[in-house]
Amino acid sequence: MEDSAHNEKHNPSDQEDLELDKLENDLALIETAMEKIDQGDLKAYETIEAEIIET
């Protein structure tokens, strides 16, 4: 029984790690989109924007 209680304590941390990874990936996509706008590449921006919206 202690093992299952111990595992439950780690699951929220694992979930937080997954959420943090997702946020980091989203931020990287946003930064890339901003770079594309700065470069005047609106087609690439729209592609990245669609990817952001899908996630």
Coordinates of C-alpha atoms in Angstrom, one line a residue:
M1 CA 0.0 0.0 0.0
E2 CA 2.8 2.4 0.7
D3 CA 4.1 2.0 -2.8
S4 CA 0.8 3.1 -4.4
A5 CA 0.6 6.1 -2.1
H6 CA 4.2 6.9 -2.9
N7 CA 3.6 6.7 -6.6
E8 CA 0.6 9.0 -6.3
K9 CA 2.8 11.6 -4.8
H10 CA 5.1 11.4 -7.8
N11 CA 2.4 11.6 -10.4
P12 CA 1.5 15.2 -9.9
S13 CA 5.2 16.1 -10.2
D14 CA 5.4 14.1 -13.5
Q15 CA 2.3 15.9 -14.7
E16 CA 3.9 19.2 -13.9
D17 CA 7.0 18.2 -15.8
L18 CA 4.9 17.3 -18.8
E19 CA 3.0 20.6 -18.7
L20 CA 6.3 22.5 -18.3
D21 CA 7.7 20.7 -21.4
K22 CA 4.6 21.6 -23.3
L23 CA 4.9 25.2 -22.3
E24 CA 8.5 25.3 -23.3
N25 CA 7.7 23.8 -26.7
D26 CA 4.9 26.3 -27.2
L27 CA 7.3 29.2 -26.3
A28 CA 9.8 27.9 -28.8
L29 CA 7.1 27.9 -31.5
I30 CA 6.0 31.4 -30.6
E31 CA 9.6 32.6 -30.7
T32 CA 10.1 31.0 -34.1
A33 CA 6.8 32.6 -35.3
M34 CA 8.0 36.0 -34.1
E35 CA 11.3 35.5 -36.0
K36 CA 9.4 34.7 -39.2
I37 CA 7.4 37.9 -38.8
D38 CA 10.6 39.9 -38.4
Q39 CA 11.9 38.3 -41.5
G40 CA 8.7 39.2 -43.4
D41 CA 7.9 35.5 -44.0
L42 CA 4.2 35.6 -43.3
K43 CA 3.5 32.2 -45.0
A44 CA 5.9 30.5 -42.6
Y45 CA 4.3 32.4 -39.7
E46 CA 0.9 31.2 -40.7
T47 CA 2.1 27.6 -40.8
I48 CA 3.6 28.0 -37.3
E49 CA 0.5 29.8 -36.0
A50 CA -1.7 26.8 -37.2
E51 CA 0.6 24.4 -35.4
I52 CA 0.3 26.5 -32.2
I53 CA -3.5 26.5 -32.4
E54 CA -3.6 22.7 -32.9
T55 CA -1.8 22.1 -29.7

